[in-house]
């Protein structure tokens, strides 16, 4: 985990995740999450969690941001941020499934940016959050 100063691009991604969090559909858990991805072309893609009455058949914010990236023509995650929680902003690490999804489109050293409860950012590499990740090689 690191708490270094953010670059302008990293701040942009973190701000976008914070903003899209307000659009989440979480009537069951009341746990709203927003995610934003900066792709290899510099394009920004966002997603929020969407719950469903057939709980837990919803989709995660990170999953939806990855889908938006792919639909927008991006193929690699240069940076990703996730912001979530019940009330005030708290650190919200991606679930196990999303860690694997992120790894599919990111390098082991790609940074995952999060907000801590004190409003400060924290970041982890994909490898720190998902050591020895499963991946297929061609």
Tab-separated table of N, CA, C and O in Angstrom:
chain	number	residue	atom	x	y	z
A	1	UNK	N	0.843	-1.178	0.000
A	1	UNK	CA	0.000	0.000	0.000
A	1	UNK	C	0.885	1.236	0.000
A	1	UNK	O	1.854	1.297	0.726
A	2	UNK	N	0.505	2.212	-0.825
A	2	UNK	CA	1.240	3.466	-0.882
A	2	UNK	C	0.311	4.634	-0.651
A	2	UNK	O	-0.865	4.576	-0.977
A	3	UNK	N	0.854	5.707	-0.097
A	3	UNK	CA	0.130	6.962	0.081
A	3	UNK	C	0.955	8.095	-0.492
A	3	UNK	O	1.236	9.070	0.174
A	4	UNK	N	1.362	7.958	-1.737
A	4	UNK	CA	2.139	8.997	-2.397
A	4	UNK	C	1.213	10.054	-2.979
A	4	UNK	O	0.021	9.838	-3.133
A	5	UNK	N	1.814	11.166	-3.354
A	5	UNK	CA	1.072	12.225	-4.025
A	5	UNK	C	0.560	11.699	-5.366
A	5	UNK	O	1.264	11.008	-6.080
A	6	UNK	N	-0.674	12.071	-5.696
A	6	UNK	CA	-1.264	11.625	-6.958
A	6	UNK	C	-0.822	12.502	-8.114
A	6	UNK	O	-0.661	13.705	-7.968
A	7	UNK	N	-0.680	11.890	-9.279
A	7	UNK	CA	-0.460	12.657	-10.501
A	7	UNK	C	-1.804	13.271	-10.902
A	7	UNK	O	-2.866	12.876	-10.401
A	8	UNK	N	-1.796	14.195	-11.845
A	8	UNK	CA	-3.049	14.799	-12.319
A	8	UNK	C	-3.961	13.747	-12.933
A	8	UNK	O	-5.169	13.774	-12.738
A	9	UNK	N	-3.378	12.799	-13.679
A	9	UNK	CA	-4.183	11.737	-14.283
A	9	UNK	C	-4.801	10.841	-13.217
A	9	UNK	O	-5.962	10.473	-13.312
A	10	UNK	N	-4.029	10.481	-12.204
A	10	UNK	CA	-4.554	9.637	-11.129
A	10	UNK	C	-5.666	10.366	-10.377
A	10	UNK	O	-6.685	9.759	-10.043
A	11	UNK	N	-5.500	11.661	-10.130
A	11	UNK	CA	-6.534	12.432	-9.448
A	11	UNK	C	-7.799	12.477	-10.292
A	11	UNK	O	-8.911	12.372	-9.774
A	12	UNK	N	-7.643	12.611	-11.602
A	12	UNK	CA	-8.782	12.617	-12.528
A	12	UNK	C	-9.562	11.307	-12.435
A	12	UNK	O	-10.795	11.294	-12.409
A	13	UNK	N	-8.848	10.186	-12.369
A	13	UNK	CA	-9.491	8.873	-12.289
A	13	UNK	C	-10.204	8.723	-10.944
A	13	UNK	O	-11.353	8.269	-10.887
A	14	UNK	N	-9.561	9.118	-9.876
A	14	UNK	CA	-10.160	9.021	-8.546
A	14	UNK	C	-11.395	9.914	-8.439
A	14	UNK	O	-12.436	9.504	-7.909
A	15	UNK	N	-11.333	11.120	-8.976
A	15	UNK	CA	-12.483	12.035	-8.956
A	15	UNK	C	-13.648	11.460	-9.757
A	15	UNK	O	-14.807	11.562	-9.336
A	16	UNK	N	-13.354	10.857	-10.901
A	16	UNK	CA	-14.409	10.269	-11.737
A	16	UNK	C	-15.092	9.112	-11.008
A	16	UNK	O	-16.320	8.963	-11.078
A	17	UNK	N	-14.317	8.303	-10.289
A	17	UNK	CA	-14.900	7.200	-9.517
A	17	UNK	C	-15.789	7.740	-8.403
A	17	UNK	O	-16.883	7.220	-8.152
A	18	UNK	N	-15.341	8.790	-7.746
A	18	UNK	CA	-16.132	9.409	-6.677
A	18	UNK	C	-17.439	9.959	-7.255
A	18	UNK	O	-18.511	9.770	-6.679
A	19	UNK	N	-17.366	10.618	-8.401
A	19	UNK	CA	-18.557	11.224	-9.003
A	19	UNK	C	-19.577	10.187	-9.462
A	19	UNK	O	-20.778	10.336	-9.233
A	20	UNK	N	-19.124	9.121	-10.120
A	20	UNK	CA	-20.054	8.124	-10.643
A	20	UNK	C	-20.664	7.278	-9.527
A	20	UNK	O	-21.734	6.688	-9.706
A	21	UNK	N	-20.040	7.240	-8.381
A	21	UNK	CA	-20.585	6.501	-7.230
A	21	UNK	C	-22.001	6.960	-6.908
A	21	UNK	O	-22.859	6.169	-6.524
A	22	UNK	N	-22.273	8.246	-7.116
A	22	UNK	CA	-23.601	8.798	-6.824
A	22	UNK	C	-24.680	8.212	-7.742
A	22	UNK	O	-25.871	8.326	-7.446
A	23	UNK	N	-24.303	7.577	-8.829
A	23	UNK	CA	-25.263	7.011	-9.775
A	23	UNK	C	-25.520	5.525	-9.554
A	23	UNK	O	-26.276	4.896	-10.287
A	24	UNK	N	-24.878	4.940	-8.544
A	24	UNK	CA	-25.037	3.509	-8.278
A	24	UNK	C	-26.490	3.175	-7.951
A	24	UNK	O	-27.243	3.997	-7.422
A	25	UNK	N	-26.872	1.953	-8.273
A	25	UNK	CA	-28.203	1.429	-7.943
A	25	UNK	C	-27.993	0.338	-6.900
A	25	UNK	O	-27.687	-0.810	-7.243
A	26	UNK	N	-28.112	0.710	-5.635
A	26	UNK	CA	-27.825	-0.222	-4.537
A	26	UNK	C	-28.943	-0.185	-3.488
A	26	UNK	O	-28.698	0.083	-2.314
A	27	UNK	N	-30.198	-0.485	-3.892
A	27	UNK	CA	-31.304	-0.395	-2.940
A	27	UNK	C	-31.310	-1.488	-1.879
A	27	UNK	O	-31.987	-1.360	-0.863
A	28	UNK	N	-30.568	-2.562	-2.082
A	28	UNK	CA	-30.592	-3.689	-1.155
A	28	UNK	C	-29.469	-3.606	-0.136
A	28	UNK	O	-29.709	-3.678	1.066
A	29	UNK	N	-28.261	-3.417	-0.588
A	29	UNK	CA	-27.130	-3.338	0.335
A	29	UNK	C	-26.885	-1.920	0.816
A	29	UNK	O	-26.255	-1.707	1.837
A	30	UNK	N	-27.327	-0.950	0.048
A	30	UNK	CA	-27.051	0.469	0.301
A	30	UNK	C	-25.541	0.734	0.308
A	30	UNK	O	-25.065	1.658	0.933
A	31	UNK	N	-24.822	-0.087	-0.412
A	31	UNK	CA	-23.367	0.038	-0.520
A	31	UNK	C	-23.039	0.470	-1.943
A	31	UNK	O	-22.894	-0.354	-2.852
A	32	UNK	N	-22.967	1.766	-2.155
A	32	UNK	CA	-22.726	2.332	-3.476
A	32	UNK	C	-21.239	2.375	-3.786
A	32	UNK	O	-20.438	2.791	-2.948
A	33	UNK	N	-20.893	1.964	-5.005
A	33	UNK	CA	-19.500	1.952	-5.434
A	33	UNK	C	-19.411	2.573	-6.830
A	33	UNK	O	-20.246	2.313	-7.681
A	34	UNK	N	-18.391	3.381	-7.027
A	34	UNK	CA	-18.075	3.925	-8.342
A	34	UNK	C	-16.671	3.515	-8.719
A	34	UNK	O	-15.800	3.391	-7.856
A	35	UNK	N	-16.447	3.275	-9.995
A	35	UNK	CA	-15.116	2.912	-10.485
A	35	UNK	C	-14.833	3.692	-11.757
A	35	UNK	O	-15.749	4.011	-12.516
A	36	UNK	N	-13.576	3.997	-11.962
A	36	UNK	CA	-13.149	4.684	-13.176
A	36	UNK	C	-11.843	4.075	-13.646
A	36	UNK	O	-10.998	3.692	-12.835
A	37	UNK	N	-11.700	4.008	-14.951
A	37	UNK	CA	-10.513	3.434	-15.583
A	37	UNK	C	-9.952	4.427	-16.578
A	37	UNK	O	-10.701	5.022	-17.362
A	38	UNK	N	-8.656	4.583	-16.540
A	38	UNK	CA	-7.936	5.289	-17.588
A	38	UNK	C	-7.309	4.210	-18.454
A	38	UNK	O	-6.558	3.374	-17.943
A	39	UNK	N	-7.653	4.205	-19.756
A	39	UNK	CA	-7.121	3.153	-20.613
A	39	UNK	C	-5.794	3.561	-21.244
A	39	UNK	O	-5.285	4.657	-21.001
A	40	UNK	N	-5.250	2.664	-22.058
A	40	UNK	CA	-3.941	2.883	-22.659
A	40	UNK	C	-3.924	4.053	-23.636
A	40	UNK	O	-2.860	4.567	-23.972
A	41	UNK	N	-5.099	4.516	-24.071
A	41	UNK	CA	-5.186	5.647	-24.987
A	41	UNK	C	-5.458	6.966	-24.272
A	41	UNK	O	-5.630	7.990	-24.919
A	42	UNK	N	-5.577	6.922	-22.940
A	42	UNK	CA	-5.857	8.123	-22.164
A	42	UNK	C	-7.334	8.415	-22.007
A	42	UNK	O	-7.706	9.443	-21.432
A	43	UNK	N	-8.203	7.525	-22.494
A	43	UNK	CA	-9.646	7.714	-22.361
A	43	UNK	C	-10.108	7.261	-20.979
A	43	UNK	O	-9.569	6.312	-20.407
A	44	UNK	N	-11.109	7.942	-20.459
A	44	UNK	CA	-11.662	7.648	-19.145
A	44	UNK	C	-12.976	6.887	-19.317
A	44	UNK	O	-13.813	7.265	-20.145
A	45	UNK	N	-13.154	5.831	-18.533
A	45	UNK	CA	-14.364	5.010	-18.577
A	45	UNK	C	-14.840	4.810	-17.147
A	45	UNK	O	-14.025	4.558	-16.260
A	46	UNK	N	-16.152	4.921	-16.920
A	46	UNK	CA	-16.684	4.811	-15.570
A	46	UNK	C	-17.734	3.717	-15.484
A	46	UNK	O	-18.315	3.304	-16.489
A	47	UNK	N	-17.979	3.275	-14.269
A	47	UNK	CA	-19.026	2.304	-13.986
A	47	UNK	C	-19.427	2.402	-12.536
A	47	UNK	O	-18.646	2.848	-11.690
A	48	UNK	N	-20.649	2.008	-12.239
A	48	UNK	CA	-21.119	1.960	-10.853
A	48	UNK	C	-21.771	0.606	-10.631
A	48	UNK	O	-22.106	-0.096	-11.588
A	49	UNK	N	-21.924	0.238	-9.368
A	49	UNK	CA	-22.552	-1.044	-9.097
A	49	UNK	C	-24.051	-0.951	-9.356
A	49	UNK	O	-24.675	0.096	-9.186
A	50	UNK	N	-24.613	-2.068	-9.825
A	50	UNK	CA	-26.037	-2.150	-10.150
A	50	UNK	C	-26.565	-3.426	-9.508
A	50	UNK	O	-26.242	-4.527	-9.957
A	51	UNK	N	-27.352	-3.255	-8.443
A	51	UNK	CA	-27.944	-4.412	-7.779
A	51	UNK	C	-29.242	-4.796	-8.468
A	51	UNK	O	-29.805	-4.031	-9.257
A	52	UNK	N	-29.724	-5.999	-8.161
A	52	UNK	CA	-30.891	-6.552	-8.801
A	52	UNK	C	-31.744	-7.241	-7.751
A	52	UNK	O	-31.214	-7.774	-6.778
A	53	UNK	N	-33.060	-7.289	-7.958
A	53	UNK	CA	-33.953	-7.964	-7.017
A	53	UNK	C	-33.610	-9.439	-6.884
A	53	UNK	O	-33.889	-10.047	-5.854
A	54	UNK	N	-32.979	-10.016	-7.889
A	54	UNK	CA	-32.511	-11.400	-7.814
A	54	UNK	C	-31.139	-11.401	-7.149
A	54	UNK	O	-30.189	-11.989	-7.637
A	55	UNK	N	-31.052	-10.700	-6.028
A	55	UNK	CA	-29.806	-10.515	-5.279
A	55	UNK	C	-29.147	-11.862	-5.022
A	55	UNK	O	-29.839	-12.786	-4.625
A	56	UNK	N	-27.904	-12.076	-5.270
A	56	UNK	CA	-26.846	-11.123	-5.595
A	56	UNK	C	-26.500	-11.056	-7.084
A	56	UNK	O	-25.339	-10.968	-7.446
A	57	UNK	N	-27.481	-11.097	-7.949
A	57	UNK	CA	-27.220	-11.136	-9.391
A	57	UNK	C	-26.885	-9.764	-9.985
A	57	UNK	O	-27.014	-9.567	-11.173
A	58	UNK	N	-26.425	-8.847	-9.195
A	58	UNK	CA	-26.047	-7.530	-9.696
A	58	UNK	C	-24.664	-7.551	-10.304
A	58	UNK	O	-24.050	-8.599	-10.497
A	59	UNK	N	-24.173	-6.355	-10.610
A	59	UNK	CA	-22.836	-6.242	-11.185
A	59	UNK	C	-22.045	-5.177	-10.441
A	59	UNK	O	-22.598	-4.180	-9.986
A	60	UNK	N	-20.760	-5.408	-10.334
A	60	UNK	CA	-19.859	-4.518	-9.608
A	60	UNK	C	-19.467	-3.312	-10.454
A	60	UNK	O	-19.456	-3.363	-11.682
A	61	UNK	N	-19.101	-2.240	-9.782
A	61	UNK	CA	-18.668	-1.015	-10.463
A	61	UNK	C	-17.446	-1.272	-11.340
A	61	UNK	O	-17.380	-0.798	-12.472
A	62	UNK	N	-16.471	-2.013	-10.811
A	62	UNK	CA	-15.262	-2.299	-11.581
A	62	UNK	C	-15.584	-3.097	-12.828
A	62	UNK	O	-15.065	-2.831	-13.914
A	63	UNK	N	-16.459	-4.073	-12.691
A	63	UNK	CA	-16.899	-4.894	-13.820
A	63	UNK	C	-17.550	-4.015	-14.882
A	63	UNK	O	-17.276	-4.159	-16.073
A	64	UNK	N	-18.408	-3.091	-14.470
A	64	UNK	CA	-19.092	-2.223	-15.421
A	64	UNK	C	-18.133	-1.230	-16.071
A	64	UNK	O	-18.278	-0.915	-17.261
A	65	UNK	N	-17.142	-0.745	-15.327
A	65	UNK	CA	-16.144	0.159	-15.908
A	65	UNK	C	-15.289	-0.577	-16.943
A	65	UNK	O	-14.954	-0.016	-17.990
A	66	UNK	N	-14.952	-1.826	-16.659
A	66	UNK	CA	-14.188	-2.623	-17.631
A	66	UNK	C	-15.012	-2.823	-18.896
A	66	UNK	O	-14.506	-2.680	-20.013
A	67	UNK	N	-16.295	-3.121	-18.751
A	67	UNK	CA	-17.167	-3.263	-19.913
A	67	UNK	C	-17.244	-1.972	-20.718
A	67	UNK	O	-17.216	-2.000	-21.955
A	68	UNK	N	-17.321	-0.823	-20.020
A	68	UNK	CA	-17.352	0.472	-20.712
A	68	UNK	C	-16.038	0.710	-21.453
A	68	UNK	O	-16.031	1.230	-22.574
A	69	UNK	N	-14.921	0.321	-20.833
A	69	UNK	CA	-13.619	0.477	-21.485
A	69	UNK	C	-13.577	-0.341	-22.785
A	69	UNK	O	-13.176	0.170	-23.828
A	70	UNK	N	-13.987	-1.583	-22.703
A	70	UNK	CA	-13.967	-2.444	-23.887
A	70	UNK	C	-14.910	-1.905	-24.964
A	70	UNK	O	-14.558	-1.864	-26.137
A	71	UNK	N	-16.099	-1.470	-24.561
A	71	UNK	CA	-17.060	-0.919	-25.517
A	71	UNK	C	-16.535	0.357	-26.160
A	71	UNK	O	-16.844	0.648	-27.313
A	72	UNK	N	-15.708	1.098	-25.427
A	72	UNK	CA	-15.133	2.330	-25.939
A	72	UNK	C	-13.862	2.133	-26.743
A	72	UNK	O	-13.263	3.107	-27.202
A	73	UNK	N	-13.407	0.902	-26.892
A	73	UNK	CA	-12.234	0.618	-27.709
A	73	UNK	C	-10.941	0.435	-26.939
A	73	UNK	O	-9.919	0.120	-27.527
A	74	UNK	N	-10.959	0.633	-25.627
A	74	UNK	CA	-9.765	0.403	-24.816
A	74	UNK	C	-9.550	-1.076	-24.581
A	74	UNK	O	-10.494	-1.866	-24.599
A	75	UNK	N	-8.298	-1.458	-24.359
A	75	UNK	CA	-7.987	-2.864	-24.111
A	75	UNK	C	-7.094	-3.071	-22.892
A	75	UNK	O	-6.941	-4.185	-22.418
A	76	UNK	N	-6.461	-2.016	-22.372
A	76	UNK	CA	-5.556	-2.147	-21.225
A	76	UNK	C	-5.885	-1.088	-20.186
A	76	UNK	O	-6.148	0.070	-20.511
A	77	UNK	N	-5.842	-1.477	-18.936
A	77	UNK	CA	-6.052	-0.553	-17.828
A	77	UNK	C	-4.715	0.083	-17.475
A	77	UNK	O	-3.783	-0.610	-17.065
A	78	UNK	N	-4.625	1.390	-17.640
A	78	UNK	CA	-3.429	2.123	-17.230
A	78	UNK	C	-3.534	2.518	-15.762
A	78	UNK	O	-2.539	2.526	-15.035
A	79	UNK	N	-4.747	2.854	-15.313
A	79	UNK	CA	-5.008	3.185	-13.907
A	79	UNK	C	-6.478	2.903	-13.640
A	79	UNK	O	-7.315	3.027	-14.531
A	80	UNK	N	-6.782	2.510	-12.419
A	80	UNK	CA	-8.167	2.254	-12.029
A	80	UNK	C	-8.366	2.766	-10.610
A	80	UNK	O	-7.457	2.690	-9.776
A	81	UNK	N	-9.557	3.310	-10.359
A	81	UNK	CA	-9.905	3.786	-9.021
A	81	UNK	C	-11.264	3.225	-8.652
A	81	UNK	O	-12.126	3.029	-9.512
A	82	UNK	N	-11.461	2.965	-7.372
A	82	UNK	CA	-12.752	2.526	-6.850
A	82	UNK	C	-13.040	3.307	-5.578
A	82	UNK	O	-12.156	3.492	-4.732
A	83	UNK	N	-14.280	3.766	-5.460
A	83	UNK	CA	-14.712	4.522	-4.286
A	83	UNK	C	-16.042	3.944	-3.847
A	83	UNK	O	-16.962	3.810	-4.658
A	84	UNK	N	-16.154	3.560	-2.574
A	84	UNK	CA	-17.405	2.986	-2.119
A	84	UNK	C	-17.586	3.082	-0.630
A	84	UNK	O	-16.683	3.464	0.102
A	85	UNK	N	-18.784	2.738	-0.202
A	85	UNK	CA	-19.088	2.730	1.219
A	85	UNK	C	-20.547	3.010	1.470
A	85	UNK	O	-21.303	3.310	0.555
A	86	UNK	N	-20.938	2.946	2.726
A	86	UNK	CA	-22.326	3.186	3.107
A	86	UNK	C	-22.608	4.667	3.278
A	86	UNK	O	-23.568	5.186	2.735
A	87	UNK	N	-21.819	5.342	4.059
A	87	UNK	CA	-22.092	6.737	4.371
A	87	UNK	C	-20.982	7.614	3.824
A	87	UNK	O	-20.990	7.975	2.682
A	88	UNK	N	-20.026	7.924	4.676
A	88	UNK	CA	-18.875	8.712	4.243
A	88	UNK	C	-17.961	7.832	3.403
A	88	UNK	O	-18.059	6.615	3.416
A	89	UNK	N	-17.105	8.462	2.669
A	89	UNK	CA	-16.168	7.714	1.831
A	89	UNK	C	-15.240	6.887	2.710
A	89	UNK	O	-14.669	7.368	3.670
A	90	UNK	N	-15.122	5.626	2.395
A	90	UNK	CA	-14.226	4.729	3.112
A	90	UNK	C	-13.455	3.900	2.097
A	90	UNK	O	-13.860	3.796	0.943
A	91	UNK	N	-12.366	3.339	2.530
A	91	UNK	CA	-11.585	2.493	1.630
A	91	UNK	C	-12.425	1.288	1.226
A	91	UNK	O	-13.065	0.668	2.051
A	92	UNK	N	-12.433	0.985	-0.038
A	92	UNK	CA	-13.244	-0.097	-0.581
A	92	UNK	C	-12.391	-0.835	-1.601
A	92	UNK	O	-12.225	-0.360	-2.719
A	93	UNK	N	-11.815	-1.953	-1.207
A	93	UNK	CA	-11.004	-2.713	-2.158
A	93	UNK	C	-11.918	-3.552	-3.041
A	93	UNK	O	-12.995	-3.955	-2.616
A	94	UNK	N	-11.508	-3.825	-4.270
A	94	UNK	CA	-12.325	-4.656	-5.160
A	94	UNK	C	-12.518	-6.060	-4.592
A	94	UNK	O	-11.641	-6.605	-3.923
A	95	UNK	N	-13.678	-6.649	-4.899
A	95	UNK	CA	-13.935	-8.022	-4.472
A	95	UNK	C	-12.995	-8.964	-5.232
A	95	UNK	O	-12.316	-8.561	-6.179
A	96	UNK	N	-12.969	-10.204	-4.852
A	96	UNK	CA	-12.081	-11.171	-5.488
A	96	UNK	C	-12.339	-11.326	-6.979
A	96	UNK	O	-11.405	-11.394	-7.780
A	97	UNK	N	-13.610	-11.385	-7.361
A	97	UNK	CA	-13.936	-11.520	-8.773
A	97	UNK	C	-13.451	-10.327	-9.583
A	97	UNK	O	-12.933	-10.486	-10.697
A	98	UNK	N	-13.607	-9.132	-9.026
A	98	UNK	CA	-13.155	-7.932	-9.745
A	98	UNK	C	-11.633	-7.848	-9.767
A	98	UNK	O	-11.060	-7.351	-10.744
A	99	UNK	N	-10.971	-8.333	-8.737
A	99	UNK	CA	-9.507	-8.367	-8.763
A	99	UNK	C	-9.033	-9.211	-9.950
A	99	UNK	O	-8.111	-8.834	-10.656
A	100	UNK	N	-9.690	-10.341	-10.169
A	100	UNK	CA	-9.332	-11.192	-11.298
A	100	UNK	C	-9.683	-10.516	-12.618
A	100	UNK	O	-8.907	-10.559	-13.575
A	101	UNK	N	-10.844	-9.834	-12.676
A	101	UNK	CA	-11.218	-9.111	-13.897
A	101	UNK	C	-10.199	-8.020	-14.211
A	101	UNK	O	-9.811	-7.835	-15.365
A	102	UNK	N	-9.795	-7.277	-13.185
A	102	UNK	CA	-8.804	-6.211	-13.383
A	102	UNK	C	-7.511	-6.807	-13.910
A	102	UNK	O	-6.905	-6.293	-14.847
A	103	UNK	N	-7.081	-7.913	-13.323
A	103	UNK	CA	-5.823	-8.554	-13.739
A	103	UNK	C	-5.864	-8.978	-15.203
A	103	UNK	O	-4.850	-8.979	-15.882
A	104	UNK	N	-7.037	-9.317	-15.691
A	104	UNK	CA	-7.194	-9.720	-17.085
A	104	UNK	C	-6.790	-8.605	-18.056
A	104	UNK	O	-6.318	-8.870	-19.146
A	105	UNK	N	-6.969	-7.345	-17.618
A	105	UNK	CA	-6.730	-6.198	-18.495
A	105	UNK	C	-5.644	-5.260	-17.982
A	105	UNK	O	-5.456	-4.182	-18.533
A	106	UNK	N	-4.939	-5.663	-16.955
A	106	UNK	CA	-3.906	-4.814	-16.353
A	106	UNK	C	-2.644	-5.633	-16.120
A	106	UNK	O	-2.673	-6.858	-16.121
A	107	UNK	N	-1.548	-4.928	-15.908
A	107	UNK	CA	-0.295	-5.576	-15.551
A	107	UNK	C	-0.242	-5.761	-14.038
A	107	UNK	O	-0.975	-5.104	-13.289
A	108	UNK	N	0.630	-6.613	-13.575
A	108	UNK	CA	0.750	-6.875	-12.144
A	108	UNK	C	1.096	-5.611	-11.356
A	108	UNK	O	0.728	-5.487	-10.191
A	109	UNK	N	1.775	-4.645	-11.991
A	109	UNK	CA	2.167	-3.429	-11.278
A	109	UNK	C	1.231	-2.244	-11.520
A	109	UNK	O	1.485	-1.135	-11.062
A	110	UNK	N	0.099	-2.467	-12.208
A	110	UNK	CA	-0.894	-1.409	-12.396
A	110	UNK	C	-1.448	-1.006	-11.035
A	110	UNK	O	-1.750	-1.858	-10.206
A	111	UNK	N	-1.591	0.285	-10.810
A	111	UNK	CA	-2.073	0.793	-9.526
A	111	UNK	C	-3.590	0.813	-9.466
A	111	UNK	O	-4.262	1.222	-10.409
A	112	UNK	N	-4.107	0.374	-8.333
A	112	UNK	CA	-5.528	0.478	-8.008
A	112	UNK	C	-5.633	1.543	-6.928
A	112	UNK	O	-5.094	1.388	-5.827
A	113	UNK	N	-6.310	2.651	-7.248
A	113	UNK	CA	-6.433	3.793	-6.338
A	113	UNK	C	-7.734	3.690	-5.557
A	113	UNK	O	-8.791	3.402	-6.122
A	114	UNK	N	-7.650	3.955	-4.263
A	114	UNK	CA	-8.812	3.898	-3.381
A	114	UNK	C	-8.795	5.122	-2.466
A	114	UNK	O	-7.754	5.748	-2.281
A	115	UNK	N	-9.938	5.442	-1.878
A	115	UNK	CA	-9.984	6.493	-0.867
A	115	UNK	C	-10.092	5.846	0.493
A	115	UNK	O	-10.891	4.929	0.696
A	116	UNK	N	-9.304	6.335	1.434
A	116	UNK	CA	-9.358	5.852	2.809
A	116	UNK	C	-10.435	6.623	3.569
A	116	UNK	O	-10.930	7.652	3.098
A	117	UNK	N	-10.786	6.144	4.745
A	117	UNK	CA	-11.823	6.787	5.551
A	117	UNK	C	-11.491	8.231	5.888
A	117	UNK	O	-12.383	9.054	6.045
A	118	UNK	N	-10.212	8.547	5.973
A	118	UNK	CA	-9.822	9.913	6.300
A	118	UNK	C	-9.802	10.830	5.080
A	118	UNK	O	-9.423	11.987	5.166
A	119	UNK	N	-10.258	10.314	3.936
A	119	UNK	CA	-10.290	11.117	2.719
A	119	UNK	C	-8.991	11.099	1.941
A	119	UNK	O	-8.912	11.639	0.846
A	120	UNK	N	-7.975	10.480	2.482
A	120	UNK	CA	-6.696	10.350	1.783
A	120	UNK	C	-6.756	9.129	0.878
A	120	UNK	O	-7.438	8.164	1.162
A	121	UNK	N	-6.004	9.184	-0.207
A	121	UNK	CA	-5.981	8.043	-1.109
A	121	UNK	C	-4.966	7.006	-0.630
A	121	UNK	O	-4.021	7.327	0.075
A	122	UNK	N	-5.231	5.796	-1.011
A	122	UNK	CA	-4.280	4.700	-0.850
A	122	UNK	C	-4.227	3.989	-2.191
A	122	UNK	O	-5.161	4.077	-2.984
A	123	UNK	N	-3.135	3.314	-2.462
A	123	UNK	CA	-3.063	2.564	-3.709
A	123	UNK	C	-2.317	1.263	-3.498
A	123	UNK	O	-1.452	1.157	-2.631
A	124	UNK	N	-2.708	0.303	-4.275
A	124	UNK	CA	-2.101	-1.017	-4.266
A	124	UNK	C	-1.799	-1.384	-5.710
A	124	UNK	O	-2.484	-0.931	-6.624
A	125	UNK	N	-0.830	-2.247	-5.909
A	125	UNK	CA	-0.660	-2.825	-7.237
A	125	UNK	C	-1.631	-4.000	-7.351
A	125	UNK	O	-2.105	-4.537	-6.334
A	126	UNK	N	-1.891	-4.407	-8.566
A	126	UNK	CA	-2.715	-5.588	-8.777
A	126	UNK	C	-2.079	-6.787	-8.073
A	126	UNK	O	-2.763	-7.573	-7.415
A	127	UNK	N	-0.766	-6.892	-8.168
A	127	UNK	CA	-0.053	-8.012	-7.531
A	127	UNK	C	-0.240	-8.009	-6.016
A	127	UNK	O	-0.362	-9.068	-5.398
A	128	UNK	N	-0.275	-6.828	-5.392
A	128	UNK	CA	-0.479	-6.756	-3.943
A	128	UNK	C	-1.881	-7.227	-3.554
A	128	UNK	O	-2.050	-7.857	-2.512
A	129	UNK	N	-2.876	-6.930	-4.387
A	129	UNK	CA	-4.241	-7.335	-4.068
A	129	UNK	C	-4.587	-8.738	-4.542
A	129	UNK	O	-5.512	-9.354	-4.028
A	130	UNK	N	-3.852	-9.229	-5.541
A	130	UNK	CA	-4.122	-10.573	-6.055
A	130	UNK	C	-2.815	-11.263	-6.405
A	130	UNK	O	-2.463	-11.430	-7.569
A	131	UNK	N	-2.061	-11.660	-5.367
A	131	UNK	CA	-0.779	-12.331	-5.643
A	131	UNK	C	-1.017	-13.683	-6.320
A	131	UNK	O	-2.026	-14.329	-6.096
A	132	UNK	N	-0.103	-14.040	-7.186
A	132	UNK	CA	-0.161	-15.316	-7.906
A	132	UNK	C	-1.481	-15.474	-8.657
A	132	UNK	O	-2.099	-16.536	-8.656
A	133	UNK	N	-1.915	-14.407	-9.322
A	133	UNK	CA	-3.183	-14.418	-10.054
A	133	UNK	C	-3.182	-15.465	-11.155
A	133	UNK	O	-2.152	-15.721	-11.789
A	134	UNK	N	-4.323	-16.050	-11.388
A	134	UNK	CA	-4.493	-16.983	-12.479
A	134	UNK	C	-4.524	-16.205	-13.779
A	134	UNK	O	-5.181	-15.169	-13.889
A	135	UNK	N	-3.810	-16.665	-14.785
A	135	UNK	CA	-3.918	-16.067	-16.114
A	135	UNK	C	-3.514	-17.100	-17.156
A	135	UNK	O	-2.684	-17.969	-16.914
A	136	UNK	N	-4.156	-16.999	-18.306
A	136	UNK	CA	-3.830	-17.871	-19.419
A	136	UNK	C	-2.759	-17.214	-20.260
A	136	UNK	O	-2.761	-16.005	-20.447
A	137	UNK	N	-1.832	-17.987	-20.760
A	137	UNK	CA	-0.830	-17.444	-21.661
A	137	UNK	C	-1.076	-18.002	-23.050
A	137	UNK	O	-1.493	-19.140	-23.214
A	138	UNK	N	-0.824	-17.192	-24.042
A	138	UNK	CA	-1.046	-17.612	-25.427
A	138	UNK	C	0.218	-18.183	-26.005
A	138	UNK	O	1.279	-17.831	-25.745
